[in-house]
Tab-separated table of C-alpha atoms in Angstrom:
chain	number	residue	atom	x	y	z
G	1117	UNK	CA	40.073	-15.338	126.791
G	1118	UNK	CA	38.665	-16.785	130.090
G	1119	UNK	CA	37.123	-20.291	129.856
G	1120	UNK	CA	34.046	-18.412	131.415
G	1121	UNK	CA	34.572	-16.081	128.236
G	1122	UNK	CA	35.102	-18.762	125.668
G	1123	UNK	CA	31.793	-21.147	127.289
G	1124	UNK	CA	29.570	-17.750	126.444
G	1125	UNK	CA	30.810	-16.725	122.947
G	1126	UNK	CA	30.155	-20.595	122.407
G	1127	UNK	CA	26.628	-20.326	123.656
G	1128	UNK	CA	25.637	-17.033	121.418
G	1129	UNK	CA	27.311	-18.661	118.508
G	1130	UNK	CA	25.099	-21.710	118.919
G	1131	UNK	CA	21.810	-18.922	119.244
G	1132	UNK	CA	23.134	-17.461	116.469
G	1133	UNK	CA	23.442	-19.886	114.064
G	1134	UNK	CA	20.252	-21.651	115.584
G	1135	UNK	CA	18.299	-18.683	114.545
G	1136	UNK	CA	19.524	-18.250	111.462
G	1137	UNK	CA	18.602	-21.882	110.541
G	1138	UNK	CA	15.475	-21.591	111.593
G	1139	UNK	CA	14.352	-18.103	110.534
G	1140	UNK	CA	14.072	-19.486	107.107
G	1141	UNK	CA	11.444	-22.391	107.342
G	1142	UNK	CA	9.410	-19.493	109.877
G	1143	UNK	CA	9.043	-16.883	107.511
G	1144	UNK	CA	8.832	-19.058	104.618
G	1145	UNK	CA	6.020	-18.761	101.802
G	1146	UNK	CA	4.028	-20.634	99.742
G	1147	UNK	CA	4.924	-20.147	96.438
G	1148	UNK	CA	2.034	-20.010	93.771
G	1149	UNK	CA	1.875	-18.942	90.167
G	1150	UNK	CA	-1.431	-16.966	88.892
G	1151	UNK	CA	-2.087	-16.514	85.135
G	1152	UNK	CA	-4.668	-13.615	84.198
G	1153	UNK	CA	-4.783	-11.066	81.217
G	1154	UNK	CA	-4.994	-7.470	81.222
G	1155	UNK	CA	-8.832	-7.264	82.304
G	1156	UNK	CA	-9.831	-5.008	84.401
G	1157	UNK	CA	-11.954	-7.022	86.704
G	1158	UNK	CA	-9.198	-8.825	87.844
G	1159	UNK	CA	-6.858	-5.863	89.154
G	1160	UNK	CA	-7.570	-6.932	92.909
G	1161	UNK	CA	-5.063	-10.083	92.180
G	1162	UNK	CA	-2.759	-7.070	91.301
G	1163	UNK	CA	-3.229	-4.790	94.153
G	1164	UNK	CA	-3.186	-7.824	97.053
G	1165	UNK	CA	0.426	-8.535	95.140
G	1166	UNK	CA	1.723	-5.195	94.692
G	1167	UNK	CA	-0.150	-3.522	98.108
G	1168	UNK	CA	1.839	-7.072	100.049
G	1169	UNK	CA	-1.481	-8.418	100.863
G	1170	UNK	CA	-0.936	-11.870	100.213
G	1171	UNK	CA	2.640	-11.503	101.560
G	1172	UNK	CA	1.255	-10.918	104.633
G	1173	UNK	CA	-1.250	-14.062	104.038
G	1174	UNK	CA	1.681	-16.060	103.936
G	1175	UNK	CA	1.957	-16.131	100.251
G	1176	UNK	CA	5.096	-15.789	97.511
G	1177	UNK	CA	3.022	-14.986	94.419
G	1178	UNK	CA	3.976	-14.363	91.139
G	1179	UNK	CA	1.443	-12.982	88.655
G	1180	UNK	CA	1.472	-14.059	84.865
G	1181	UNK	CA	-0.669	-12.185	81.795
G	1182	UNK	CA	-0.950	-14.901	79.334
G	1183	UNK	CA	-3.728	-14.739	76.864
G	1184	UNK	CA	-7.245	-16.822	77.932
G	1185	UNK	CA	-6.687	-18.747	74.875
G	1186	UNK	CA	-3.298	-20.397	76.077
G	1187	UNK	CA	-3.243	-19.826	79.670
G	1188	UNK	CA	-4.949	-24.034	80.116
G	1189	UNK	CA	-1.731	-25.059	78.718
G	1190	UNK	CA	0.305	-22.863	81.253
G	1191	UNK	CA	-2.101	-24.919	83.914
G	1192	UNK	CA	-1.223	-28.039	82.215
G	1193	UNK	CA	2.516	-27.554	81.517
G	1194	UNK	CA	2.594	-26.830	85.605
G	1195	UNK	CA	4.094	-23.317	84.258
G	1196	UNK	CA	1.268	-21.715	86.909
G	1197	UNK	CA	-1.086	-23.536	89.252
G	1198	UNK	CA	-4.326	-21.098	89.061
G	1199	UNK	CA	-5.995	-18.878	87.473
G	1200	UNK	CA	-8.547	-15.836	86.640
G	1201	UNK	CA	-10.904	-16.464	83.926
G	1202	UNK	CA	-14.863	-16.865	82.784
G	1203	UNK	CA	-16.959	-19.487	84.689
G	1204	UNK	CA	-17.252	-21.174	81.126
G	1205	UNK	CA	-13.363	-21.337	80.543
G	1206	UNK	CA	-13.652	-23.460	83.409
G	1207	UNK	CA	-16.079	-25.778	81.867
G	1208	UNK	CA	-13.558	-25.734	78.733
G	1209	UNK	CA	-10.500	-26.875	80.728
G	1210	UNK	CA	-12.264	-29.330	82.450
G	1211	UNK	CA	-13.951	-30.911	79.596
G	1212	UNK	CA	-10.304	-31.083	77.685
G	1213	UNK	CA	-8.683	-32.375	80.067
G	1214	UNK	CA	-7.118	-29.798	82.330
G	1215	UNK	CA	-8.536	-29.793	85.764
G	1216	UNK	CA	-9.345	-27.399	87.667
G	1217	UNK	CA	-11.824	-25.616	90.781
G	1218	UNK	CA	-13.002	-22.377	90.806
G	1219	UNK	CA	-12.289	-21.329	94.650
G	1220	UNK	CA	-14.004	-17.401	94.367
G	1221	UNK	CA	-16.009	-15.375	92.344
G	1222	UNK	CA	-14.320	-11.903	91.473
G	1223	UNK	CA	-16.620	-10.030	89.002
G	1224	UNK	CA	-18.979	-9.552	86.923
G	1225	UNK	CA	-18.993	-7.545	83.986
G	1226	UNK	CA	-22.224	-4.805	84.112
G	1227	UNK	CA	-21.090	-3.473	80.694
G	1228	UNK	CA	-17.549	-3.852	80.331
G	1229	UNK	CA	-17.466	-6.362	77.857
G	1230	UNK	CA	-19.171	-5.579	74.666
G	1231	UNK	CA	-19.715	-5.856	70.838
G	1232	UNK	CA	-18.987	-2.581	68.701
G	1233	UNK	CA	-19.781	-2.129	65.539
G	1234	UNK	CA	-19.867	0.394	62.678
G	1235	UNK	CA	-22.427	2.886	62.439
G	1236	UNK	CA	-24.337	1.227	59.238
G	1237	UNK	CA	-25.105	-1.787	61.393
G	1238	UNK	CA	-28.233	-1.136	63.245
G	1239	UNK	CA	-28.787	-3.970	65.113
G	1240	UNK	CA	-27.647	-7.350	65.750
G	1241	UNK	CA	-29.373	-8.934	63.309
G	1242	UNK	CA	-27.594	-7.213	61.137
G	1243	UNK	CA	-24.485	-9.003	62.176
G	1244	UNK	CA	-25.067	-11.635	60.031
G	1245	UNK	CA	-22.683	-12.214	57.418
G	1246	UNK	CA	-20.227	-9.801	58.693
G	1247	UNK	CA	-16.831	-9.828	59.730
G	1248	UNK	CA	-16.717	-9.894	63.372
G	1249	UNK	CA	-12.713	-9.833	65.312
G	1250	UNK	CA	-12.727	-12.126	68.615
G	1251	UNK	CA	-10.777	-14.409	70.615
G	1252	UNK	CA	-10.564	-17.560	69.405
G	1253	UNK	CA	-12.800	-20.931	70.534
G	1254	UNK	CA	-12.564	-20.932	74.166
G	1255	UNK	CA	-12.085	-17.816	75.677
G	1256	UNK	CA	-14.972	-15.061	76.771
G	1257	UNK	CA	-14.759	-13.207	73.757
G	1258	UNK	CA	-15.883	-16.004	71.572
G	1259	UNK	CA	-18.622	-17.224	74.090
G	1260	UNK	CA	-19.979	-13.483	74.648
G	1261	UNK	CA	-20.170	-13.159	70.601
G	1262	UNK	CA	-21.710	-16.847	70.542
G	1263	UNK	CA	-24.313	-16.022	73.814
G	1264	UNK	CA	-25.237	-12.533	71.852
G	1265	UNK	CA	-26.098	-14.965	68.378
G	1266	UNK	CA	-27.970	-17.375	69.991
G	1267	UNK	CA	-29.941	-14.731	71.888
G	1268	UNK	CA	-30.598	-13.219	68.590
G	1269	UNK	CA	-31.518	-16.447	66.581
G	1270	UNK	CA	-28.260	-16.866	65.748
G	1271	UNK	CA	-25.165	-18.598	65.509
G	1272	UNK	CA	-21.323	-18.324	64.806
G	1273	UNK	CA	-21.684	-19.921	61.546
G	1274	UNK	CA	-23.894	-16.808	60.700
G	1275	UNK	CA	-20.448	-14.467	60.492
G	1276	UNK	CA	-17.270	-14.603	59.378
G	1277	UNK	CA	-15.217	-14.481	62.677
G	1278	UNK	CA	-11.293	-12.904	62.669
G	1279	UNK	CA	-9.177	-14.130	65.469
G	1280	UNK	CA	-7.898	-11.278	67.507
G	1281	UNK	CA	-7.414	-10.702	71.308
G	1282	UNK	CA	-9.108	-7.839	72.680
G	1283	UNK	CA	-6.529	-5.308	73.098
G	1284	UNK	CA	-5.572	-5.997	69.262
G	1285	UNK	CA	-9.427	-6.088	68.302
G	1286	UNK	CA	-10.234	-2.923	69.654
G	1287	UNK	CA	-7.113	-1.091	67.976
G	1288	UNK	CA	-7.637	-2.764	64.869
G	1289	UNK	CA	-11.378	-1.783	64.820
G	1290	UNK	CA	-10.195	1.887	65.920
G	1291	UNK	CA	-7.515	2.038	62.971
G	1292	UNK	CA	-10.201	0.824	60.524
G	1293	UNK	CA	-7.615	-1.829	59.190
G	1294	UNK	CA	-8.910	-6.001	58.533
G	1295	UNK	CA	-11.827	-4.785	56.808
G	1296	UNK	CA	-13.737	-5.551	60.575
G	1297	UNK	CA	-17.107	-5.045	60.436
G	1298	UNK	CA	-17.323	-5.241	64.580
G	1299	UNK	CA	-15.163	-6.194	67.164
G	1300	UNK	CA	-15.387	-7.885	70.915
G	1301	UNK	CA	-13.567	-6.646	73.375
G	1302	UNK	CA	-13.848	-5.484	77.123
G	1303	UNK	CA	-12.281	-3.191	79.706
G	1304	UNK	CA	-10.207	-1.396	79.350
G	1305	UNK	CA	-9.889	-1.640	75.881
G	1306	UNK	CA	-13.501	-1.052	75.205
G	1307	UNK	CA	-13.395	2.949	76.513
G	1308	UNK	CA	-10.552	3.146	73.694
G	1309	UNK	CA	-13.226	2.371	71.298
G	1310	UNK	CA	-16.051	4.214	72.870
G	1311	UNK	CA	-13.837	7.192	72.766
G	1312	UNK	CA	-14.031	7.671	69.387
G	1313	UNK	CA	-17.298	7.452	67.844
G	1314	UNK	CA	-16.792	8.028	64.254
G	1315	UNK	CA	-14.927	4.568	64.164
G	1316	UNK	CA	-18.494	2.547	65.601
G	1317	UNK	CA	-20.546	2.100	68.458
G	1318	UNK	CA	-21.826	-0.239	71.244
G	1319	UNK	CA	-24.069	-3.113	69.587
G	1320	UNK	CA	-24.585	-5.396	72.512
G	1321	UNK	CA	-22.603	-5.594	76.460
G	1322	UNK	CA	-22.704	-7.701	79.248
G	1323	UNK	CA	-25.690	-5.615	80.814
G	1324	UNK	CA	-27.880	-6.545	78.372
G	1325	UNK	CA	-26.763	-10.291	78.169
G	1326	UNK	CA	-25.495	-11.346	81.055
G	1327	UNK	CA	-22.845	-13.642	80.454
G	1328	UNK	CA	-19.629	-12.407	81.932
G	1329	UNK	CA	-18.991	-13.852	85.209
G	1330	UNK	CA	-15.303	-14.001	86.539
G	1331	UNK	CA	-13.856	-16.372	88.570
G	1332	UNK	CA	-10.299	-17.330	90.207
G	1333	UNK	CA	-9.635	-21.366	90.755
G	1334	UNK	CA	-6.477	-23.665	91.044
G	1335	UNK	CA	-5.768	-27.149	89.906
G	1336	UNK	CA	-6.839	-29.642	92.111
G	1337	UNK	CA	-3.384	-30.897	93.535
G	1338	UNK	CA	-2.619	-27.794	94.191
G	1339	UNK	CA	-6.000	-27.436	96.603
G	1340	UNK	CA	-5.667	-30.805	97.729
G	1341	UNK	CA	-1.642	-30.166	98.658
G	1342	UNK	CA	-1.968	-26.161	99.762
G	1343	UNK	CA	-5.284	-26.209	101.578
G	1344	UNK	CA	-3.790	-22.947	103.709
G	1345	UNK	CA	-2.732	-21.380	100.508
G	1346	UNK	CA	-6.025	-21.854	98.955
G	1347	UNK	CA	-8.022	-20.463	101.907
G	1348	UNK	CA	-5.046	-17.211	101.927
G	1349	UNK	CA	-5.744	-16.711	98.359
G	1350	UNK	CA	-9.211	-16.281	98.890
G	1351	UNK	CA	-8.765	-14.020	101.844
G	1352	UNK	CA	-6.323	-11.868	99.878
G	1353	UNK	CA	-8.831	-10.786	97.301
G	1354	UNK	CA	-11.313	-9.990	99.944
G	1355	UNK	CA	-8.722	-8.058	101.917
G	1356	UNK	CA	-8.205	-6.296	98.270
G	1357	UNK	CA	-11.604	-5.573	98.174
G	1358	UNK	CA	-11.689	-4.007	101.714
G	1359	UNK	CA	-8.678	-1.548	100.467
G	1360	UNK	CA	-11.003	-0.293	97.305
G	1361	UNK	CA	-13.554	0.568	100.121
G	1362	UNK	CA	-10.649	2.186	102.141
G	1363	UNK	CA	-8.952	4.333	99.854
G	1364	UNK	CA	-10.102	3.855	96.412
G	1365	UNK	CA	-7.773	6.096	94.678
G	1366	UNK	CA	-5.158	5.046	95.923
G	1367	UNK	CA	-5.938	1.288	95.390
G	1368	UNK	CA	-6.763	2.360	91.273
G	1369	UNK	CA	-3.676	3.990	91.387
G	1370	UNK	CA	-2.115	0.851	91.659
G	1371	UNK	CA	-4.047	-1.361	89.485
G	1372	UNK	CA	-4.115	1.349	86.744
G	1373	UNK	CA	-0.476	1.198	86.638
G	1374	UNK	CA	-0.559	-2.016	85.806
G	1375	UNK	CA	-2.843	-1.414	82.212
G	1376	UNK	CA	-0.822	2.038	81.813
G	1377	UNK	CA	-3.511	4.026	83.183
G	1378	UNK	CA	-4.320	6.459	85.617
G	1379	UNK	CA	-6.218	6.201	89.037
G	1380	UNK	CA	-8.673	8.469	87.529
G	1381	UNK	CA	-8.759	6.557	83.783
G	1382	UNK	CA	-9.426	3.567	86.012
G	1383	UNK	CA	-12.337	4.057	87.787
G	1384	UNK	CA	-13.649	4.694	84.848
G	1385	UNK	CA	-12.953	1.335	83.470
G	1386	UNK	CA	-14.038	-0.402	86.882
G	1387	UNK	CA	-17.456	1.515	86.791
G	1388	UNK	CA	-18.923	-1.252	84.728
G	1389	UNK	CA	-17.809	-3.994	86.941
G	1390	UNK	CA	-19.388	-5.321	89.941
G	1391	UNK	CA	-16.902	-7.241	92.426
G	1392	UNK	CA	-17.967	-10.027	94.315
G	1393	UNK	CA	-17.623	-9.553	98.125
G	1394	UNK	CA	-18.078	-12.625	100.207
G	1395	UNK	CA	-21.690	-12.300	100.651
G	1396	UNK	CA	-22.272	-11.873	96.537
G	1397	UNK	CA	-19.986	-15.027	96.962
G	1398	UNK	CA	-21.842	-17.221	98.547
G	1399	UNK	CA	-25.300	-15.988	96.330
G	1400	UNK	CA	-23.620	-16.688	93.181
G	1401	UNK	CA	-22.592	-20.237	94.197
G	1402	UNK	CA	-25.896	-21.291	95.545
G	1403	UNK	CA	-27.976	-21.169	92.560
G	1404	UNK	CA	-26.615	-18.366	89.910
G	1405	UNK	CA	-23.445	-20.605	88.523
G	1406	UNK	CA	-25.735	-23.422	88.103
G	1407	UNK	CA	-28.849	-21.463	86.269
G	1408	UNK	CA	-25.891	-20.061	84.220
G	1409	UNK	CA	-23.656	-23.080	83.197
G	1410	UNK	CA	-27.143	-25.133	82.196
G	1411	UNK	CA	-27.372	-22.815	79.508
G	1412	UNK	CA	-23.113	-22.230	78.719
G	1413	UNK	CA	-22.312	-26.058	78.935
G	1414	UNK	CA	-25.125	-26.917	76.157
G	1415	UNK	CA	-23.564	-23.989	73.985
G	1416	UNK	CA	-20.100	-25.018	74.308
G	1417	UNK	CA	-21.202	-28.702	73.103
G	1418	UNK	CA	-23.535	-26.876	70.239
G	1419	UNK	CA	-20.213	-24.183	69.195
G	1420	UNK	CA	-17.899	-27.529	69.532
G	1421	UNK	CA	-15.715	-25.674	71.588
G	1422	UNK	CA	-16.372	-29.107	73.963
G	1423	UNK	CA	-16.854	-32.770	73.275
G	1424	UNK	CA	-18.868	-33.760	75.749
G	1425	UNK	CA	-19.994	-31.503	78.470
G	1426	UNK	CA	-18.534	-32.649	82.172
G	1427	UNK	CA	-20.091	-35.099	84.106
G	1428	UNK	CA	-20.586	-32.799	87.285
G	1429	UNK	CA	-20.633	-29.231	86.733
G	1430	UNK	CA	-20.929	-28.452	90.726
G	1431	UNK	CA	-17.821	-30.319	91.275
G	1432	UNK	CA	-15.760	-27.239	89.141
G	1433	UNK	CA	-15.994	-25.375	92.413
G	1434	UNK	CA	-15.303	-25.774	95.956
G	1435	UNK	CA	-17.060	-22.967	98.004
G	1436	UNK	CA	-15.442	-24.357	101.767
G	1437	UNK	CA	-12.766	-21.638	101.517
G	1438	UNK	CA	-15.427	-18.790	101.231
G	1439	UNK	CA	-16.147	-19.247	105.150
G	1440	UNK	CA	-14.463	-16.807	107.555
């Protein structure tokens, strides 16, 4: 080999292994951990993962279903750094001792979470005494049945309350097993029971009383250390919601495969849901959060879900990331 030769090879060996160095810490992603359940409304954190959205944003995510009644100690534990849950969950952590700021809101539930019951109950009222499944102290099942009470005069001392998630609820409630006298549950677990009428029927849903507002947050640090991250998340779901728009059967497609259900099933879960697009963003934050934790954070204290109700409720959220 010439010297000329041997000087050259040397030279695109150097590129070479230059590039390959560096190509790394270019395309490289910010990895975050997101814990949700099974609920419909928050199938856009699906789709931006599955459709690469927040790929694209820069992101490496990795999506976790862990139950609302656990998924603060996944926070806590550092096991995932944000989350998808109820605005009061948020008031929960926070007031236990796990931090964290709601960044977006994603839904709203127009229906799709409800109370069913059997046919010999009437009305709400006649609730009392009877054996009701929920989630357990903390999660949006036990709030909605505890909002629904208290709207009604009454309280959860009034029933005798079974501890089931809502999947297991609904089924139970469907099979007639537990001796349930109603059930709480939401989409899309709720059309199971709607499907078959002879089993019960809708008592009360998040039309009536709304109460069912949905929104996605991370701890602190991870704001504080990730600001990029933060603001990509946010974009993501946006970008989500711009795909819906574009091609909505294919989008359901995708989420629906994620519950085991079809495009078609799943529109008609998500047609009781109302997703937040930036501009129902920046409404909610600017007056409909507060109106509605004034009246969850004194319920939470009065249920003793809570100890003491946070010092600051406005500083649970951060709405700088919602800016284009």
């Amino acid at each position: 080999m010439s010297l000329l030769k041997h000087k050259f090879s040397r030279v695109i060996a150097a590129a070479a292994i230059a590039a390959g160095l560096s190509a790394p810490a270019f395309a490289q992603e910010t990895p975050v951990a997101i814990g949700i359940s099974g609920w419909t409304g928050f199938a856009p954190l699906t789709l931006a993962k599955e459709a690469g959205i927040f790929k694209k944003n820069g992101l490496d995510v990795t999506i976790k279903k862990i139950p609302q009644i656990s998924r603060h100690l996944a926070i806590a534990s550092g096991d995932i750094q944000c989350a998808a849950t109820t605005v009061e969950t948020w008031i929960v952590w926070n007031a236990n001792g796990v931090a964290g700021t709601q960044l977006f809101k994603m839904d709203q539930g127009m229906g799709s979470d409800g109370i069913v019951a059997r046919n010999s109950i009437t009305s709400v009222a006649d609730l009392k005494g009877k054996t009701i499944a929920a989630s357990g102290p903390g999660t949006s099942p036990y709030f909605f049945l505890s909002w629904v009470l208290k709207k009604n005069g009454m309280s959860i001392k009034d029933i005798k309350h079974v501890t089931l998630e809502p999947a297991p609820a609904a089924n139970a409630f469907v099979a007639g097993t537990g001796d349930l006298d109603a059930a709480v549950t939401y989409e899309p677990y709720l059309s199971l029971v709607n499907s078959k009428p002879e089993s019960g029927k809708l008592m009360a849903d998040s039309l009536k009383y709304p109460a069912v507002f949905d929104t996605f947050g991370c701890t602190p640090k991870f704001i504080k250390d990730n600001p990029k991250a933060a603001k990509a998340l946010t974009e993501s779901y946006f970008e989500a919601l711009d795909m819906i728009k574009a091609d909505k059967m294919k989008a359901f497609g995708i989420m629906g495969a994620d519950v085991k259900q079809t495009a078609e099933a799943f529109e008609k879960s998500q047609s009781k849901i109302m997703w937040a697009d930036r501009e129902e963003n920046m409404k909610f934050f600017n007056g409909q959060i507060q109106a509605f934790n004034a009246e969850a954070a004194p319920l939470l204290l009065e249920t003793g879900v809570i100890k003491a109700i946070p010092a600051n409720l406005n500083a649970l959220f951060d709405t700088s990331f919602l800016k284009k």
